Coordinates of C-alpha atoms in Angstrom, one line a residue:
Chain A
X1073 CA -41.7 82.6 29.2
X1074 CA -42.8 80.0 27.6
X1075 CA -45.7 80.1 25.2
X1076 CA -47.8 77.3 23.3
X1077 CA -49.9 78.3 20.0
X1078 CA -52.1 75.4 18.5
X1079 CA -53.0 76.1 15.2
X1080 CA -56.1 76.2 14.0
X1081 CA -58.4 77.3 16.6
X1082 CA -61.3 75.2 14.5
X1083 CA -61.6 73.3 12.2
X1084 CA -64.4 71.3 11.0
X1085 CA -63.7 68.7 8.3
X1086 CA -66.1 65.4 6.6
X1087 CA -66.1 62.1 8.0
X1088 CA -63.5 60.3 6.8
X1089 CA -60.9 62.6 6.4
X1090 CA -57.3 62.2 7.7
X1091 CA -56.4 65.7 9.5
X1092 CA -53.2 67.3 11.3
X1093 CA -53.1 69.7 14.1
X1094 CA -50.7 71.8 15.0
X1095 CA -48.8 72.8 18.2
X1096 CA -45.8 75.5 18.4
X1097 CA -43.6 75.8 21.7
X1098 CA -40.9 78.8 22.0
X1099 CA -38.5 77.1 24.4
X1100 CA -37.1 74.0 23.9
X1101 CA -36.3 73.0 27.7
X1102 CA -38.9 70.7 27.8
X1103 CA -39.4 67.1 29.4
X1104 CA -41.7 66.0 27.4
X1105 CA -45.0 67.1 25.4
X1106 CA -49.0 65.7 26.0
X1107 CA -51.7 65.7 23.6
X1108 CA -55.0 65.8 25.4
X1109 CA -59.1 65.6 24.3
X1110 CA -61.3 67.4 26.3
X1111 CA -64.9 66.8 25.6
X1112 CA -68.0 69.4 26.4
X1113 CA -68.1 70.2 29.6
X1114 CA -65.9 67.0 30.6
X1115 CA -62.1 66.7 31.6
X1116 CA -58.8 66.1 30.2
X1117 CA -58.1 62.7 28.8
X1118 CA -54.4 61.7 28.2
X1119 CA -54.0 60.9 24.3
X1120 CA -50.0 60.2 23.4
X1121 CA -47.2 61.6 25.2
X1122 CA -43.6 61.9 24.0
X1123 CA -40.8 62.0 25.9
X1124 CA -38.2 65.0 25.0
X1125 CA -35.7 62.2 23.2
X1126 CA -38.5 60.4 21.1
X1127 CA -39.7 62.0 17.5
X1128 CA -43.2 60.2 17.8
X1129 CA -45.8 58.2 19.1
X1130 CA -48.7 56.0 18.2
X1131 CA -51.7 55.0 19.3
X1132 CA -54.5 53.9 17.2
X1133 CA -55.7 55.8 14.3
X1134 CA -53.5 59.1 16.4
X1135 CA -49.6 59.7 15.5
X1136 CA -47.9 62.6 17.4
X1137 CA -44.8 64.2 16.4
X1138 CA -41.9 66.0 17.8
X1139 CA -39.3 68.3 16.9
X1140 CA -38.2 70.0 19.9
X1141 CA -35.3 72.0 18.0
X1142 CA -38.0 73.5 16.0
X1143 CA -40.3 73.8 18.7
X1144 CA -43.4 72.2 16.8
X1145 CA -45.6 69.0 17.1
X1146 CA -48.4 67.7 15.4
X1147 CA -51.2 65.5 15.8
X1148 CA -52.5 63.6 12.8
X1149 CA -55.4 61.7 12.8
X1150 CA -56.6 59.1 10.5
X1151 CA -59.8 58.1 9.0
X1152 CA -61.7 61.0 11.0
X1153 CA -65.0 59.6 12.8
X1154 CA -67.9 61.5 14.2
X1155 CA -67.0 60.7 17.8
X1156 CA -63.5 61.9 17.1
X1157 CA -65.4 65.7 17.6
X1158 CA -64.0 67.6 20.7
X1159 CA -61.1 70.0 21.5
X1160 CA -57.6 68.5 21.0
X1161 CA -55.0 70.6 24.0
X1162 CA -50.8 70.2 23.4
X1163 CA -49.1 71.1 26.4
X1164 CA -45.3 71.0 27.2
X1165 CA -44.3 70.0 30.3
X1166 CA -41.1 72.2 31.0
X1167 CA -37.7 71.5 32.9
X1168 CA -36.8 73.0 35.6
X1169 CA -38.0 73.3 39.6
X1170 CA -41.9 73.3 39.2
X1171 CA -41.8 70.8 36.1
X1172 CA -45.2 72.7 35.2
X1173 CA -47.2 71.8 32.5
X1174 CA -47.8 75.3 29.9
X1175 CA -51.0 74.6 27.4
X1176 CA -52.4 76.0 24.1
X1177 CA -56.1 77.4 23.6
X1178 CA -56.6 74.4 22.1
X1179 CA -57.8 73.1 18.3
X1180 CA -61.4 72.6 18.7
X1181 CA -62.1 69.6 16.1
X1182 CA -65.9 69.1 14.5
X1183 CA -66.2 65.8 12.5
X1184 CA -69.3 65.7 10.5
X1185 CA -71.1 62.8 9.2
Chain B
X584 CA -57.0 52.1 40.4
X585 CA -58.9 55.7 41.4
X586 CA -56.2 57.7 39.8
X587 CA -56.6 61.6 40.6
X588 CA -60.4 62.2 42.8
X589 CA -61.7 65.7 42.8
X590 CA -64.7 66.7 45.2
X591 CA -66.9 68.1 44.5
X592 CA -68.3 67.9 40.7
X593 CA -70.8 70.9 40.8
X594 CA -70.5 73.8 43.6
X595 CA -72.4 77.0 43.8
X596 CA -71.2 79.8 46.4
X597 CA -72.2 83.5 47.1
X598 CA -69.7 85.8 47.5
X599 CA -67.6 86.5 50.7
X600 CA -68.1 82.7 51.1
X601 CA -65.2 80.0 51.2
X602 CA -64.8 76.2 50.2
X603 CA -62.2 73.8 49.7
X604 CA -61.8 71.8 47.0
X605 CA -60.2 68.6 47.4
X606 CA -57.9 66.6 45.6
X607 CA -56.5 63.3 46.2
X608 CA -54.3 60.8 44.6
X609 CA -53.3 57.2 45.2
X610 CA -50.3 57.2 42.5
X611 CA -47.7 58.3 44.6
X612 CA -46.7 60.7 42.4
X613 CA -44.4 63.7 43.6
X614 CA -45.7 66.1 42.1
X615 CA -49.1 68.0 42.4
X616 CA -50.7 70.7 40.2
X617 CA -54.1 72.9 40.7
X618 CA -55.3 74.7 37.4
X619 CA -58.2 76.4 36.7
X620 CA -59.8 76.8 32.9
X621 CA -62.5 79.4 31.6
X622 CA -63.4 79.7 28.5
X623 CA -61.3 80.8 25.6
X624 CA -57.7 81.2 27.8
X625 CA -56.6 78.2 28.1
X626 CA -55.5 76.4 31.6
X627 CA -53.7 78.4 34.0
X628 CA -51.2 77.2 37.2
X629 CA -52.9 78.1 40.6
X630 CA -51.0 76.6 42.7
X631 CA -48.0 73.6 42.6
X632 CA -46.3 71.2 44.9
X633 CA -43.2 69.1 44.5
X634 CA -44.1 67.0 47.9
X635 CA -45.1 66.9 50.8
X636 CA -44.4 69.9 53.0
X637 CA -43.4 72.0 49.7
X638 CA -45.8 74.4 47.9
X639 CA -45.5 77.5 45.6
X640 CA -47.1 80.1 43.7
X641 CA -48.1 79.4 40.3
X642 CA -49.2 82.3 37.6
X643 CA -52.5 83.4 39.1
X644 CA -52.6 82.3 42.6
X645 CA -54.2 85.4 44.3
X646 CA -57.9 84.2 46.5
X647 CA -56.3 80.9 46.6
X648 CA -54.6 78.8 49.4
X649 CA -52.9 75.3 49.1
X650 CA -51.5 72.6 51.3
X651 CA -50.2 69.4 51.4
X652 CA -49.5 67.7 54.4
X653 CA -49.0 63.8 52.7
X654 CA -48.1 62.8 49.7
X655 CA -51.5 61.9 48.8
X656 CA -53.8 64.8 49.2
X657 CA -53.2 68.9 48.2
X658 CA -56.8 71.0 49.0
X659 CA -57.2 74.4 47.3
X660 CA -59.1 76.4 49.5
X661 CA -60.8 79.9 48.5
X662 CA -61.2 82.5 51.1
X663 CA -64.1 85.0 50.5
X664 CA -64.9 83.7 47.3
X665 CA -65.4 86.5 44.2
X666 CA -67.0 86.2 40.8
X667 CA -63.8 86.3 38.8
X668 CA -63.2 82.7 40.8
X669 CA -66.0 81.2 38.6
X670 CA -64.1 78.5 37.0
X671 CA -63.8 74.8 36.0
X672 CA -61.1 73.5 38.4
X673 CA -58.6 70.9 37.5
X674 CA -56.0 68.7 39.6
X675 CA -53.1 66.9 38.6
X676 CA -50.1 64.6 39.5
X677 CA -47.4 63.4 37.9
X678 CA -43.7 61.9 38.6
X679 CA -40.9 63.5 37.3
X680 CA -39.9 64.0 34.1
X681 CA -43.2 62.0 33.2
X682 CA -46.7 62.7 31.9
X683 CA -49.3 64.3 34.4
X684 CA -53.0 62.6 35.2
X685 CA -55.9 64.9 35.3
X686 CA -58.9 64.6 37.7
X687 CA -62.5 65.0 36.5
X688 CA -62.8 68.5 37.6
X689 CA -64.7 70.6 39.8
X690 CA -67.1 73.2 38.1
X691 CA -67.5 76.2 39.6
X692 CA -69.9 79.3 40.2
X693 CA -69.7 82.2 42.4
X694 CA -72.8 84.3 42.6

C-alpha cells in the first residue's frame, strides 16, 4: 500500500527565508507526483507537477524535485513571503487501474513578517 | 473555462437525512475522483470512476453512493446521513497519466 510522509508537519520560518519541504513515497509505480497549497478553509490549488520521467520542475520562486528510485521529493521555496503561509500537500498519483491520487498530512508552512 | 464545479459550498443536514453533492466538469477528462478531508488525516478516496458507465470503491466508501451516467458529471449521494460524514468534500478529474484538477469543495456538517 502505498504511503506518503511529508516532513515537517510545521514549520514556521522569517520572511525572507529560502525553505525546503519534504515528501517521501514507498512505491515507486507512480505516474507522476503534485505539489498542492491549500489555504484556511479553501481548496486545493495545483502548484508544479512532474511527470514520472522528469527530475524537476519550476515555477516562480517554487522548484520541485523528484527521485522516484528513492521515493522522495522536495519542494523549495525561495525568498519566503508572508502570503507564501498555508499548508503545502505532495501526492503521488499511482499506476495502475484507478490511477488514484495517495496524499501526505501535509507541511503546514507559517511565514512571518 | 469552469474547470471542476462543486454544489453546494456550505450544507447543514440532521441525521437520517440524505443529499447529493454534485460535481461536474467540462474538461473531458476520463477520469473522476470524490475525496473527503477532515482535519489532521489527510484526503481519503470515496469513490472513483474511469468513465462513463464505470465506478468503484475507493478506501472509505461505506454511507456513500456514486454514479456517472456522462462523461461530464459523477454525484456523490449520502443516504441517512451520520455525524462521522461531517467532512469537507473534494472532486476531481484528470486524464490519464496526467495531473488531476480540484473543485472548490463542499463543506460539510451533519447534526
Amino acid at each position: 500500500k502505498q504511503e506518503v510522509t511529508q516532513i515537517p508537519a510545521a514549520l514556521s520560518v522569517p520572511e525572507g527565508e529560502n525553505l525546503v519541504l519534504n515528501c517521501s513515497f514507498t512505491d515507486s509505480a507512480i505516474y507522476n507526483l503534485q505539489w498542492f497549497r491549500q489555504d484556511p478553509g479553501k481548496g486545493l490549488t495545483s502548484l508544479l507537477l512532474i511527470q514520472s520521467s522528469q527530475r524537476e520542475q519550476t515555477s516562480g520562486r517554487l522548484n520541485a524535485s523528484l527521485d522516484k528510485s528513492s521515493g522522495r521529493s522536495t519542494l523549495y521555496i525561495a525568498a519566503s513571503q508572508p502570503g507564501d503561509s498555508a499548508t503545502y500537500l505532495c501526492a503521488v498519483r499511482e499506476e495502475g487501474g484507478s490511477e488514484k491520487l495517495v496524499f501526505g498530512k501535509g507541511t503546514k508552512l507559517t511565514v512571518n513578517p | 473555462n469552469a474547470g471542476v464545479t462543486q454544489t453546494p459550498k456550505f450544507r447543514i443536514l440532521k441525521i437520517g437525512q440524505s443529499m447529493t453533492l454534485q460535481c461536474t466538469q467540462d474538461m473531458n477528462h476520463n477520469y473522476m475522483y470524490w475525496y473527503r478531508q477532515d482535519p489532521g488525516m489527510g484526503l481519503k478516496l470515496i469513490y472513483y470512476s474511469v468513465g462513463a458507465g464505470i465506478t468503484d470503491k475507493g478506501e472509505v466508501p461505506n454511507g456513500y453512493n456514486v454514479s456517472r451516467s456522462t462523461t461530464e458529471d459523477f454525484p456523490l449521494r449520502l443516504e441517512l446521513a451520520a455525524p462521522s460524514q461531517t467532512s469537507v468534500y473534494f472532486c476531481a478529474s484528470a486524464k490519464a497519466q496526467a495531473g488531476y484538477t480540484f473543485g472548490s469543495g463542499t463543506r460539510l456538517t451533519v447534526v
